[in-house]
Amino acid sequence: MRQAGVFPCIIIVVMTMDKEAIKKRIEDLRKELNYHNYRYYVLDNPVISDAEYDRKFAELKKLEDENPEFFDENSPTQKVGGKPLDKFEKVEHTIPMLSLDDVFSEQELREFDLRIKRTLMLSKDEDIAYSAEPKFDGLSICLIYKDGRLYNASTRGDGYVGEDVTQNIRTIKNLPLELIVDNPPAYIDVQGEVILRKSDFWKMNKEREKENLPVFVNPRNAAAGSIRQLDPKKAAIRNLTIFTYYIRAIEWHKSPVSQSESLDFLKMLGFPVSPLNRLCKNIEEAIEYKKYIAEVRNSLEYEIDGMVLKVDKFAYQDRLGSTTKSPRWAIAFKFPAEQVTTKILDIVVNVGRTGILTPVAILKPVNVGGATVSRASLHTLDEIRKKDIRVGDTVFVQRAGDVIPEVVKSVKEKRTGHERIFNMPTKCPVCSSNIVKDGAYYRCTNINCPAVIKESIKHFVSRDAMDIEGLGSSIIDQLIDKSIIRDVSDIYRLDKNTLSNLERLGDKSASNIMQAIEKSKGTTFAKFIMALGIRGVGKYVAKLLADHFGDLEHLKRADKEELLSIDGVGEEIANSVLSFFSEKRNLDTINNLMKLGVFFKDEQNKEGGFLLNPNVENKSFVFTGSLSIPRSRAQDEVLKRGGIVKNSVGPNLDYLVVGDKPGSKLDKAKKLGINIINEEEFIKLIKWQVH
Ligand code: IVH
């Protein structure tokens, strides 16, 4: 018996030794393959043949298959995608993901340069160096690495909350899952753009056509669709690529001091960085660079839609800061819209959210800048007359970025005499009510016009408004056609049964929608204002109003003078806000929404104080260490009060907020004599009632 007991022990010892050797071989192969991926994808300079790479890859794959206990999600063999997901989790961005202001001319680029110099109090003749980069036309992604390993990847979303797409991002071949340096930063948050090569895009669409699936209109949509694919294996075969271009945050003993240094640093860590980036010593060089990339644009394997300029020195960037929307130290130059000719087959009339009738040209489908266009807005009847556009005309069509395509002009020489002059209908094409002329616009007089209700509900549920996922166009159409909902508050009276009885809606989707409706009840004041659909009040004006008034009661009681005192609110918007709140119907809807459980997560100072706070307005804050409240919330509170959130400590910083286990920022702030405050002092300073 004892003998028998000893025997298996010996085997275990032998196996452990073997396993040790196998483990070591697996680790070596992973390291080697990672290095060769880096040589291939990042440096574009491989040092082994494809066949040799494939041999090593096959050896690793075999060892991993035979020894599943050594599985590592970061292994180079794992780029084929893991298990499918049910849904994407939401991710709150610790630092908001800002967008960039756009310009379209060289003059605006020079004005940007002058503005920078003025703000920095430099003379006009001094040179500001810019990091000039291609503007990739893809999908913005935030990548977080902890101790050199990919920890999380998320989409931009609304800038504050995105979606966790780590599983799909893992499948991108040129993205390192582990950084290749021996001592990687403990934490690095990098922004990049996921793109699809033009050739892969055409190939993918051809296959979709064969399978009778709808084709994607351009590579950007195709890349976005692939990243929002729940099955990572399907995302993997799309062959996505990524370029990184910005370090959002880093914990490192020696951080880069400029954008150009950051780009070199990213490359050194193993990230793919565009070889087209260039450091320009002044704005004129940057303008030359723009001409250069415009020339090479068509020969590139992927789409770019302009140039991004970033003030190179971080010391300057810190002094310039950011608005809630975009950094003041960067600008995007967009290439002029591409124009092509096609034929107008018909002109139809669309009724929008505000009852306005918009003539829309139905075009012979045509490819404009990589997208197939078959409809284009003609804006107003006056525009149609001014441009002398007729049904049957050959016209120039243009599309700039995300903007709805538009008809630029007609080609008179191509007329045959059979063209038809368009006239506005006298009755609403949806509800046959009378039409009135309102300035340049024609409007349906029926406040209950189904088109108006449909469009306002679509607006209400959209992402920047109440963000009710799953309540799409066709469901809303059915709900209104069946008179189940008559105004936005009816959404909160829906039940699962009603939903699951609709066409093309299963039980599971119905409960998902019910959940989304429930979740949407806790919104922010700004999103709620946006959702109301007040004419002229989009996402940014809604935020201005929310920040200024702080709560609904103040906003409802606002007078014209106060509205006009807000920077960014003009006569037209002020009038439209006043007229919105003077209508009983709108006030009733708001009351109903509140009664049905809508509330503002961020509402402050119930006693009636305003959110804007002179302690915070235009003051800059950096956070270090962990706070008892989520850092993103603290940052949001600063932004809401008109403050500025920065990532790094510079001489012009106003406050460093220090939590538990602060990083190197604390030492730097001490050296520079910056105000250092703890969490309690911060909460007092900004007058935040944390619930
Ligand atoms: S920098 C805080 N650099 O353009 C600055 N953005 O219109 C963050 N983009 O949201 C952005 N190429 O998705 C930067 N070289 C580049 C870019 C780039 C494309 C995208 C990005 C951004 C959008 C703004």
Short mmCIF file of C-alpha atoms in Angstrom, two decimals, residues 35-492:
data_model
loop_
_atom_site.label_atom_id
_atom_site.label_comp_id
_atom_site.label_asym_id
_atom_site.label_seq_id
_atom_site.Cartn_x
_atom_site.Cartn_y
_atom_site.Cartn_z
CA TYR A 35 8.29 41.02 -30.89
CA HIS A 36 7.85 39.83 -34.49
CA ASN A 37 4.36 41.31 -34.60
CA TYR A 38 5.90 44.60 -33.49
CA ARG A 39 8.57 44.41 -36.20
CA TYR A 40 5.91 43.61 -38.78
CA TYR A 41 3.00 45.85 -37.85
CA VAL A 42 4.61 48.80 -36.08
CA LEU A 43 8.08 49.11 -37.58
CA ASP A 44 7.07 47.66 -40.96
CA ASN A 45 10.44 45.91 -40.91
CA PRO A 46 10.11 42.16 -40.24
CA VAL A 47 13.22 40.17 -39.39
CA ILE A 48 11.84 36.69 -40.06
CA SER A 49 9.96 35.23 -43.00
CA ASP A 50 6.21 34.63 -42.88
CA ALA A 51 6.86 30.88 -43.02
CA GLU A 52 9.11 31.03 -39.97
CA TYR A 53 6.52 33.09 -38.12
CA ASP A 54 3.80 30.59 -39.03
CA ARG A 55 5.95 27.71 -37.75
CA LYS A 56 6.48 29.37 -34.37
CA PHE A 57 2.80 30.29 -34.20
CA ALA A 58 1.75 26.69 -34.92
CA GLU A 59 4.13 25.39 -32.24
CA LEU A 60 2.69 27.78 -29.68
CA LYS A 61 -0.89 26.95 -30.66
CA LYS A 62 -0.19 23.23 -30.28
CA LEU A 63 1.46 23.64 -26.87
CA GLU A 64 -1.41 25.82 -25.66
CA ASP A 65 -4.02 23.35 -26.91
CA GLU A 66 -2.28 20.48 -25.15
CA ASN A 67 -1.73 22.46 -21.95
CA PRO A 68 -4.87 24.53 -21.41
CA GLU A 69 -3.76 25.47 -17.87
CA PHE A 70 -1.29 27.93 -19.44
CA PHE A 71 -4.03 29.82 -21.25
CA ASP A 72 -3.48 33.56 -21.43
CA GLU A 73 -6.00 35.89 -23.05
CA ASN A 74 -3.09 38.04 -24.20
CA SER A 75 -1.37 35.28 -26.13
CA PRO A 76 -0.76 36.09 -29.82
CA THR A 77 -2.90 33.03 -30.62
CA GLN A 78 -5.96 34.69 -29.09
CA LYS A 79 -6.53 37.23 -31.87
CA VAL A 80 -9.23 35.03 -33.38
CA GLY A 81 -11.83 36.12 -30.82
CA GLY A 82 -13.34 34.60 -27.70
CA LYS A 83 -16.92 33.86 -26.64
CA PRO A 84 -19.84 35.97 -27.94
CA LEU A 85 -21.33 38.56 -25.57
CA ASP A 86 -24.99 39.24 -24.69
CA LYS A 87 -24.51 42.99 -24.72
CA PHE A 88 -21.83 45.61 -24.25
CA GLU A 89 -21.31 46.97 -20.75
CA LYS A 90 -21.20 50.73 -20.30
CA VAL A 91 -17.87 52.28 -19.31
CA GLU A 92 -17.59 55.66 -17.66
CA HIS A 93 -14.54 57.49 -19.03
CA THR A 94 -12.32 58.63 -16.17
CA ILE A 95 -11.37 61.56 -18.37
CA PRO A 96 -14.06 62.75 -20.81
CA MET A 97 -13.27 61.92 -24.44
CA LEU A 98 -13.39 65.31 -26.12
CA SER A 99 -13.90 66.01 -29.79
CA LEU A 100 -12.10 68.56 -31.94
CA ASP A 101 -13.26 71.84 -33.45
CA ASP A 102 -13.33 71.76 -37.25
CA VAL A 103 -11.98 74.29 -39.73
CA PHE A 104 -12.20 74.21 -43.49
CA SER A 105 -9.77 76.86 -44.78
CA GLU A 106 -6.16 77.95 -44.53
CA GLN A 107 -7.33 81.30 -43.21
CA GLU A 108 -9.07 79.58 -40.29
CA LEU A 109 -5.87 77.63 -39.58
CA ARG A 110 -3.91 80.89 -39.40
CA GLU A 111 -6.59 82.38 -37.14
CA PHE A 112 -6.28 79.35 -34.87
CA ASP A 113 -2.52 79.94 -34.67
CA LEU A 114 -3.03 83.64 -33.81
CA ARG A 115 -5.60 82.73 -31.16
CA ILE A 116 -3.12 80.35 -29.56
CA LYS A 117 -0.42 83.02 -29.50
CA ARG A 118 -2.81 85.59 -28.05
CA THR A 119 -3.90 83.23 -25.28
CA LEU A 120 -0.32 82.32 -24.50
CA MET A 121 0.62 86.01 -24.63
CA LEU A 122 3.29 85.41 -27.26
CA SER A 123 4.19 87.83 -30.01
CA LYS A 124 2.70 87.29 -33.47
CA ASP A 125 6.12 86.58 -34.94
CA GLU A 126 6.96 83.80 -32.56
CA ASP A 127 6.68 80.25 -33.92
CA ILE A 128 4.39 77.69 -32.35
CA ALA A 129 5.37 74.13 -33.25
CA TYR A 130 2.55 71.76 -34.15
CA SER A 131 2.28 68.03 -34.32
CA ALA A 132 0.53 67.56 -37.66
CA GLU A 133 -1.26 64.25 -38.12
CA PRO A 134 -3.66 62.63 -40.55
CA LYS A 135 -7.26 62.73 -39.37
CA PHE A 136 -8.24 59.08 -39.55
CA ASP A 137 -11.83 58.50 -40.60
CA GLY A 138 -12.68 55.67 -38.24
CA LEU A 139 -13.96 54.97 -34.79
CA SER A 140 -12.37 56.57 -31.74
CA ILE A 141 -11.30 54.13 -29.03
CA CYS A 142 -9.91 54.58 -25.52
CA LEU A 143 -7.37 51.89 -24.57
CA ILE A 144 -6.27 51.33 -20.98
CA TYR A 145 -3.21 49.25 -20.16
CA LYS A 146 -2.29 48.31 -16.60
CA ASP A 147 1.24 47.05 -15.94
CA GLY A 148 1.72 46.67 -19.67
CA ARG A 149 -1.36 44.51 -20.32
CA LEU A 150 -4.49 45.59 -22.18
CA TYR A 151 -7.04 46.12 -19.43
CA ASN A 152 -9.98 47.77 -21.16
CA ALA A 153 -11.01 49.23 -24.52
CA SER A 154 -14.09 51.39 -24.92
CA THR A 155 -15.85 53.48 -27.53
CA ARG A 156 -16.28 57.23 -27.19
CA GLY A 157 -20.06 57.09 -26.72
CA ASP A 158 -21.26 60.53 -25.70
CA GLY A 159 -17.77 61.45 -24.48
CA TYR A 160 -18.58 60.60 -20.87
CA VAL A 161 -19.88 57.05 -21.11
CA GLY A 162 -18.88 54.59 -23.82
CA GLU A 163 -19.21 50.87 -24.39
CA ASP A 164 -16.79 48.16 -23.36
CA VAL A 165 -15.56 46.63 -26.63
CA THR A 166 -12.40 45.01 -25.22
CA GLN A 167 -13.21 41.57 -26.63
CA ASN A 168 -13.40 42.87 -30.18
CA ILE A 169 -10.45 45.21 -29.87
CA ARG A 170 -8.34 42.23 -28.73
CA THR A 171 -8.73 40.73 -32.21
CA ILE A 172 -7.04 43.66 -33.98
CA LYS A 173 -3.80 42.27 -35.31
CA ASN A 174 -1.60 45.36 -35.09
CA LEU A 175 -2.61 46.21 -31.51
CA PRO A 176 -0.28 44.90 -28.80
CA LEU A 177 -2.10 43.04 -26.03
CA GLU A 178 1.08 43.34 -24.02
CA LEU A 179 3.50 46.22 -24.33
CA ILE A 180 6.87 45.10 -25.57
CA VAL A 181 9.14 47.00 -23.15
CA ASP A 182 10.51 45.39 -19.99
CA ASN A 183 9.31 48.11 -17.61
CA PRO A 184 5.98 49.30 -19.01
CA PRO A 185 4.06 52.19 -17.40
CA ALA A 186 1.90 51.06 -14.46
CA TYR A 187 -1.04 52.78 -16.15
CA ILE A 188 -1.53 54.26 -19.57
CA ASP A 189 -4.72 55.49 -21.25
CA VAL A 190 -4.28 55.87 -24.99
CA GLN A 191 -6.67 57.10 -27.66
CA GLY A 192 -6.63 55.70 -31.16
CA GLU A 193 -8.78 55.19 -34.20
CA VAL A 194 -10.02 51.84 -35.46
CA ILE A 195 -10.18 51.77 -39.23
CA LEU A 196 -10.91 49.34 -42.01
CA ARG A 197 -8.66 49.33 -45.08
CA LYS A 198 -10.44 50.34 -48.29
CA SER A 199 -9.62 46.95 -49.87
CA ASP A 200 -11.07 45.04 -46.88
CA PHE A 201 -14.15 47.25 -47.02
CA TRP A 202 -14.85 46.46 -50.69
CA LYS A 203 -14.20 42.77 -50.08
CA MET A 204 -16.53 42.70 -47.10
CA ASN A 205 -19.33 44.48 -48.98
CA LYS A 206 -19.03 42.08 -51.92
CA GLU A 207 -19.49 39.18 -49.53
CA ARG A 208 -22.44 40.86 -47.85
CA GLU A 209 -24.07 41.46 -51.24
CA LYS A 210 -23.70 37.76 -52.04
CA GLU A 211 -25.40 36.88 -48.75
CA ASN A 212 -28.16 39.42 -49.38
CA LEU A 213 -27.12 41.47 -46.37
CA PRO A 214 -27.25 45.28 -46.41
CA VAL A 215 -23.91 46.78 -47.48
CA PHE A 216 -22.06 49.38 -45.41
CA VAL A 217 -21.97 52.86 -46.91
CA ASN A 218 -18.33 53.59 -46.07
CA PRO A 219 -15.31 52.07 -44.29
CA ARG A 220 -15.98 54.07 -41.12
CA ASN A 221 -19.48 52.64 -40.72
CA ALA A 222 -18.15 49.20 -41.52
CA ALA A 223 -15.44 49.57 -38.83
CA ALA A 224 -18.01 50.82 -36.33
CA GLY A 225 -20.36 47.96 -37.20
CA SER A 226 -17.55 45.46 -36.73
CA ILE A 227 -16.57 46.85 -33.35
CA ARG A 228 -20.20 46.80 -32.23
CA GLN A 229 -20.45 43.14 -33.19
CA LEU A 230 -21.30 40.90 -30.23
CA ASP A 231 -19.39 37.91 -31.57
CA PRO A 232 -15.64 38.63 -31.39
CA LYS A 233 -14.93 35.84 -33.88
CA LYS A 234 -16.91 37.75 -36.47
CA ALA A 235 -15.10 40.97 -35.58
CA ALA A 236 -11.76 39.16 -35.94
CA ILE A 237 -12.32 38.25 -39.58
CA ARG A 238 -13.06 41.85 -40.50
CA ASN A 239 -9.32 42.55 -40.35
CA LEU A 240 -9.54 45.88 -38.52
CA THR A 241 -6.50 48.11 -38.01
CA ILE A 242 -5.75 50.71 -35.37
CA PHE A 243 -3.58 53.83 -35.17
CA THR A 244 -2.89 55.47 -31.81
CA TYR A 245 -2.40 59.22 -31.57
CA TYR A 246 -2.86 60.54 -28.05
CA ILE A 247 -1.86 59.64 -24.48
CA ARG A 248 -4.81 60.62 -22.31
CA ALA A 249 -3.15 59.70 -19.02
CA ILE A 250 0.02 57.97 -17.91
CA GLU A 251 1.78 56.92 -14.73
CA TRP A 252 5.44 56.86 -15.57
CA HIS A 253 8.58 58.17 -13.93
CA LYS A 254 9.42 60.33 -16.93
CA SER A 255 6.38 61.44 -18.92
CA PRO A 256 6.74 62.86 -22.44
CA VAL A 257 6.74 66.66 -22.54
CA SER A 258 5.28 67.11 -26.01
CA GLN A 259 2.88 65.49 -28.44
CA SER A 260 5.71 64.53 -30.81
CA GLU A 261 7.57 62.89 -27.91
CA SER A 262 4.36 61.06 -26.96
CA LEU A 263 4.05 59.64 -30.46
CA ASP A 264 7.65 58.35 -30.34
CA PHE A 265 7.02 57.00 -26.88
CA LEU A 266 3.86 55.18 -28.01
CA LYS A 267 5.82 53.59 -30.83
CA MET A 268 8.55 52.52 -28.45
CA LEU A 269 5.95 50.81 -26.25
CA GLY A 270 4.77 48.83 -29.27
CA PHE A 271 1.70 50.84 -30.34
CA PRO A 272 0.99 51.39 -34.04
CA VAL A 273 1.59 55.06 -34.83
CA SER A 274 1.10 56.62 -38.27
CA PRO A 275 4.30 57.14 -40.25
CA LEU A 276 2.64 60.22 -41.77
CA ASN A 277 2.78 62.27 -38.54
CA ARG A 278 5.10 65.23 -38.76
CA LEU A 279 6.39 67.86 -36.37
CA CYS A 280 5.95 71.28 -38.04
CA LYS A 281 7.88 74.23 -36.70
CA ASN A 282 5.11 76.74 -37.42
CA ILE A 283 1.65 77.13 -38.94
CA GLU A 284 3.00 77.68 -42.47
CA GLU A 285 4.79 74.33 -42.36
CA ALA A 286 1.58 72.76 -41.10
CA ILE A 287 -0.32 74.23 -44.06
CA GLU A 288 2.29 72.72 -46.40
CA TYR A 289 1.83 69.39 -44.65
CA LYS A 290 -1.94 69.63 -45.18
CA LYS A 291 -1.35 70.05 -48.93
CA TYR A 292 0.94 67.04 -48.86
CA ILE A 293 -1.52 64.69 -47.17
CA ALA A 294 -4.33 65.93 -49.42
CA GLU A 295 -2.17 64.79 -52.34
CA VAL A 296 -1.32 61.36 -50.95
CA ARG A 297 -4.85 60.83 -49.59
CA ASN A 298 -6.14 58.74 -52.47
CA SER A 299 -3.08 56.50 -52.55
CA LEU A 300 -3.44 55.54 -48.88
CA GLU A 301 -4.80 52.12 -47.95
CA TYR A 302 -7.33 53.70 -45.60
CA GLU A 303 -9.59 56.77 -45.49
CA ILE A 304 -8.49 60.04 -43.95
CA ASP A 305 -10.77 63.07 -43.91
CA GLY A 306 -8.37 65.83 -42.98
CA MET A 307 -5.48 66.85 -40.77
CA VAL A 308 -5.29 67.24 -37.00
CA LEU A 309 -3.00 69.94 -35.59
CA LYS A 310 -1.93 69.78 -31.96
CA VAL A 311 0.16 72.42 -30.18
CA ASP A 312 3.27 70.34 -29.62
CA LYS A 313 4.48 71.46 -26.19
CA PHE A 314 2.46 70.11 -23.25
CA ALA A 315 3.42 73.17 -21.20
CA TYR A 316 1.48 75.26 -23.75
CA GLN A 317 -1.36 72.72 -23.94
CA ASP A 318 -1.77 72.96 -20.17
CA ARG A 319 -2.01 76.71 -20.30
CA LEU A 320 -4.56 76.59 -23.10
CA GLY A 321 -6.80 74.00 -21.42
CA SER A 322 -10.08 72.69 -22.81
CA THR A 323 -13.72 73.66 -23.03
CA THR A 324 -16.34 71.05 -22.14
CA LYS A 325 -16.42 70.10 -25.81
CA SER A 326 -12.88 70.26 -27.15
CA PRO A 327 -9.28 71.11 -26.30
CA ARG A 328 -8.21 74.66 -27.16
CA TRP A 329 -4.81 73.37 -28.24
CA ALA A 330 -5.96 71.25 -31.17
CA ILE A 331 -7.94 71.71 -34.34
CA ALA A 332 -9.16 69.47 -37.14
CA PHE A 333 -8.83 70.67 -40.71
CA LYS A 334 -11.44 68.88 -42.82
CA PHE A 335 -10.82 68.27 -46.50
CA PRO A 336 -13.35 70.02 -48.73
CA ALA A 337 -16.39 67.97 -49.54
CA GLU A 338 -16.12 65.79 -52.59
CA GLN A 339 -18.61 66.62 -55.37
CA VAL A 340 -20.06 64.29 -57.98
CA THR A 341 -22.90 64.55 -60.48
CA THR A 342 -26.08 62.52 -60.55
CA LYS A 343 -29.75 62.88 -61.54
CA ILE A 344 -32.73 64.00 -59.45
CA LEU A 345 -35.39 61.33 -59.91
CA ASP A 346 -38.00 63.01 -57.71
CA ILE A 347 -38.47 65.59 -54.98
CA VAL A 348 -40.46 64.45 -51.95
CA VAL A 349 -41.42 66.34 -48.80
CA ASN A 350 -40.36 65.25 -45.35
CA VAL A 351 -42.16 66.47 -42.19
CA GLY A 352 -39.76 66.97 -39.29
CA ARG A 353 -39.98 67.18 -35.50
CA THR A 354 -41.02 70.84 -35.54
CA GLY A 355 -43.61 70.34 -38.27
CA ILE A 356 -41.39 71.94 -40.88
CA LEU A 357 -41.69 70.55 -44.39
CA THR A 358 -38.32 69.85 -45.97
CA PRO A 359 -38.01 69.08 -49.67
CA VAL A 360 -35.74 66.09 -50.21
CA ALA A 361 -34.20 65.10 -53.54
CA ILE A 362 -34.42 61.43 -54.46
CA LEU A 363 -31.23 60.79 -56.40
CA LYS A 364 -29.99 58.15 -58.75
CA PRO A 365 -27.67 56.41 -56.22
CA VAL A 366 -24.10 57.63 -56.52
CA ASN A 367 -20.85 57.15 -54.61
CA VAL A 368 -19.65 60.34 -52.92
CA GLY A 369 -16.38 60.14 -50.97
CA GLY A 370 -16.83 56.44 -50.26
CA ALA A 371 -20.54 56.61 -49.38
CA THR A 372 -23.56 55.73 -51.49
CA VAL A 373 -25.95 58.65 -51.57
CA SER A 374 -29.56 58.34 -52.72
CA ARG A 375 -31.26 61.24 -50.91
CA ALA A 376 -30.18 64.80 -50.28
CA SER A 377 -31.81 67.64 -48.41
CA LEU A 378 -32.84 70.64 -50.49
CA HIS A 379 -33.50 72.68 -47.30
CA THR A 380 -36.17 75.16 -48.41
CA LEU A 381 -38.23 76.14 -51.43
CA ASP A 382 -36.23 79.40 -51.64
CA GLU A 383 -33.02 77.36 -51.98
CA ILE A 384 -34.58 75.29 -54.74
CA ARG A 385 -35.61 78.44 -56.59
CA LYS A 386 -32.26 80.15 -56.02
CA LYS A 387 -30.34 77.14 -57.35
CA ASP A 388 -33.03 76.57 -60.00
CA ILE A 389 -33.29 72.87 -59.27
CA ARG A 390 -35.89 70.80 -61.13
CA VAL A 391 -37.00 67.19 -61.07
CA GLY A 392 -35.00 65.41 -63.78
CA ASP A 393 -32.02 67.78 -63.50
CA THR A 394 -28.44 66.58 -63.47
CA VAL A 395 -26.95 68.04 -60.28
CA PHE A 396 -23.72 68.25 -58.29
CA VAL A 397 -24.01 66.52 -54.91
CA GLN A 398 -21.60 66.89 -52.01
CA ARG A 399 -21.02 65.32 -48.64
CA ALA A 400 -18.68 66.59 -45.95
CA GLY A 401 -17.93 64.13 -43.16
CA ASP A 402 -21.06 63.22 -41.30
CA VAL A 403 -23.11 66.05 -42.74
CA ILE A 404 -26.27 65.09 -44.63
CA PRO A 405 -25.53 65.15 -48.36
CA GLU A 406 -26.67 68.23 -50.21
CA VAL A 407 -27.36 69.30 -53.75
CA VAL A 408 -24.93 72.06 -54.70
CA LYS A 409 -26.20 73.16 -58.12
CA SER A 410 -27.88 71.96 -61.28
CA VAL A 411 -26.13 71.52 -64.63
CA LYS A 412 -28.29 73.57 -66.98
CA GLU A 413 -26.44 72.36 -70.10
CA LYS A 414 -27.77 68.87 -69.50
CA ARG A 415 -31.44 69.89 -69.57
CA THR A 416 -33.69 68.18 -72.13
CA GLY A 417 -36.80 70.28 -71.61
CA HIS A 418 -38.59 67.48 -69.78
CA GLU A 419 -37.57 68.72 -66.32
CA ARG A 420 -40.37 69.54 -63.89
CA ILE A 421 -40.54 72.60 -61.60
CA PHE A 422 -41.21 71.64 -57.99
CA ASN A 423 -43.94 73.24 -55.87
CA MET A 424 -44.58 72.90 -52.17
CA PRO A 425 -47.79 70.96 -51.35
CA THR A 426 -50.65 73.00 -49.86
CA LYS A 427 -51.64 70.17 -47.48
CA CYS A 428 -49.37 68.18 -45.14
CA PRO A 429 -48.29 65.00 -46.99
CA VAL A 430 -48.70 63.02 -43.75
CA CYS A 431 -51.94 64.28 -42.14
CA SER A 432 -53.45 66.47 -44.90
CA SER A 433 -53.75 69.46 -42.54
CA ASN A 434 -53.21 72.98 -43.82
CA ILE A 435 -49.70 74.30 -44.35
CA VAL A 436 -48.65 77.80 -43.25
CA LYS A 437 -45.63 79.77 -44.39
CA ASP A 438 -43.32 80.70 -41.51
CA GLY A 439 -40.41 82.81 -42.82
CA ALA A 440 -38.51 80.68 -45.28
CA TYR A 441 -40.24 77.55 -43.98
CA TYR A 442 -43.52 75.78 -44.56
CA ARG A 443 -45.06 74.21 -41.50
CA CYS A 444 -47.84 71.71 -40.81
CA THR A 445 -50.46 73.38 -38.58
CA ASN A 446 -51.51 70.18 -36.83
CA ILE A 447 -49.71 69.92 -33.49
CA ASN A 448 -50.75 66.27 -33.37
CA CYS A 449 -49.46 65.48 -36.86
CA PRO A 450 -48.20 61.87 -36.62
CA ALA A 451 -44.96 62.87 -38.39
CA VAL A 452 -44.25 65.56 -35.79
CA ILE A 453 -45.01 63.19 -32.92
CA LYS A 454 -42.91 60.40 -34.44
CA GLU A 455 -39.94 62.67 -34.99
CA SER A 456 -40.14 64.23 -31.53
CA ILE A 457 -40.29 60.81 -29.94
CA LYS A 458 -37.32 59.61 -31.99
CA HIS A 459 -35.47 62.70 -30.81
CA PHE A 460 -36.54 62.12 -27.19
CA VAL A 461 -35.16 58.55 -27.09
CA SER A 462 -31.92 59.32 -29.00
CA ARG A 463 -28.51 58.80 -27.44
CA ASP A 464 -27.75 62.41 -26.53
CA ALA A 465 -31.26 62.80 -25.09
CA MET A 466 -32.96 60.16 -22.87
CA ASP A 467 -30.83 57.43 -24.45
CA ILE A 468 -33.40 54.63 -24.59
CA GLU A 469 -31.59 51.87 -26.42
CA GLY A 470 -33.63 49.52 -28.59
CA LEU A 471 -36.64 51.81 -29.05
CA GLY A 472 -35.93 52.22 -32.75
CA SER A 473 -37.74 53.93 -35.60
CA SER A 474 -39.93 51.05 -36.70
CA ILE A 475 -41.15 50.37 -33.15
CA ILE A 476 -41.97 54.04 -32.61
CA ASP A 477 -43.83 54.12 -35.94
CA GLN A 478 -45.95 51.16 -34.87
CA LEU A 479 -46.63 52.58 -31.40
CA ILE A 480 -47.89 55.82 -32.89
CA ASP A 481 -49.80 54.26 -35.78
CA LYS A 482 -51.61 52.08 -33.24
CA SER A 483 -52.22 55.12 -30.98
CA ILE A 484 -50.42 53.41 -28.11
CA ILE A 485 -48.33 56.49 -27.49
CA ARG A 486 -49.42 60.05 -28.18
CA ASP A 487 -46.66 62.01 -26.50
CA VAL A 488 -43.25 61.32 -24.99
CA SER A 489 -44.55 60.71 -21.48
CA ASP A 490 -46.54 57.71 -22.76
CA ILE A 491 -43.22 55.90 -23.20
CA TYR A 492 -43.09 55.57 -19.40
#
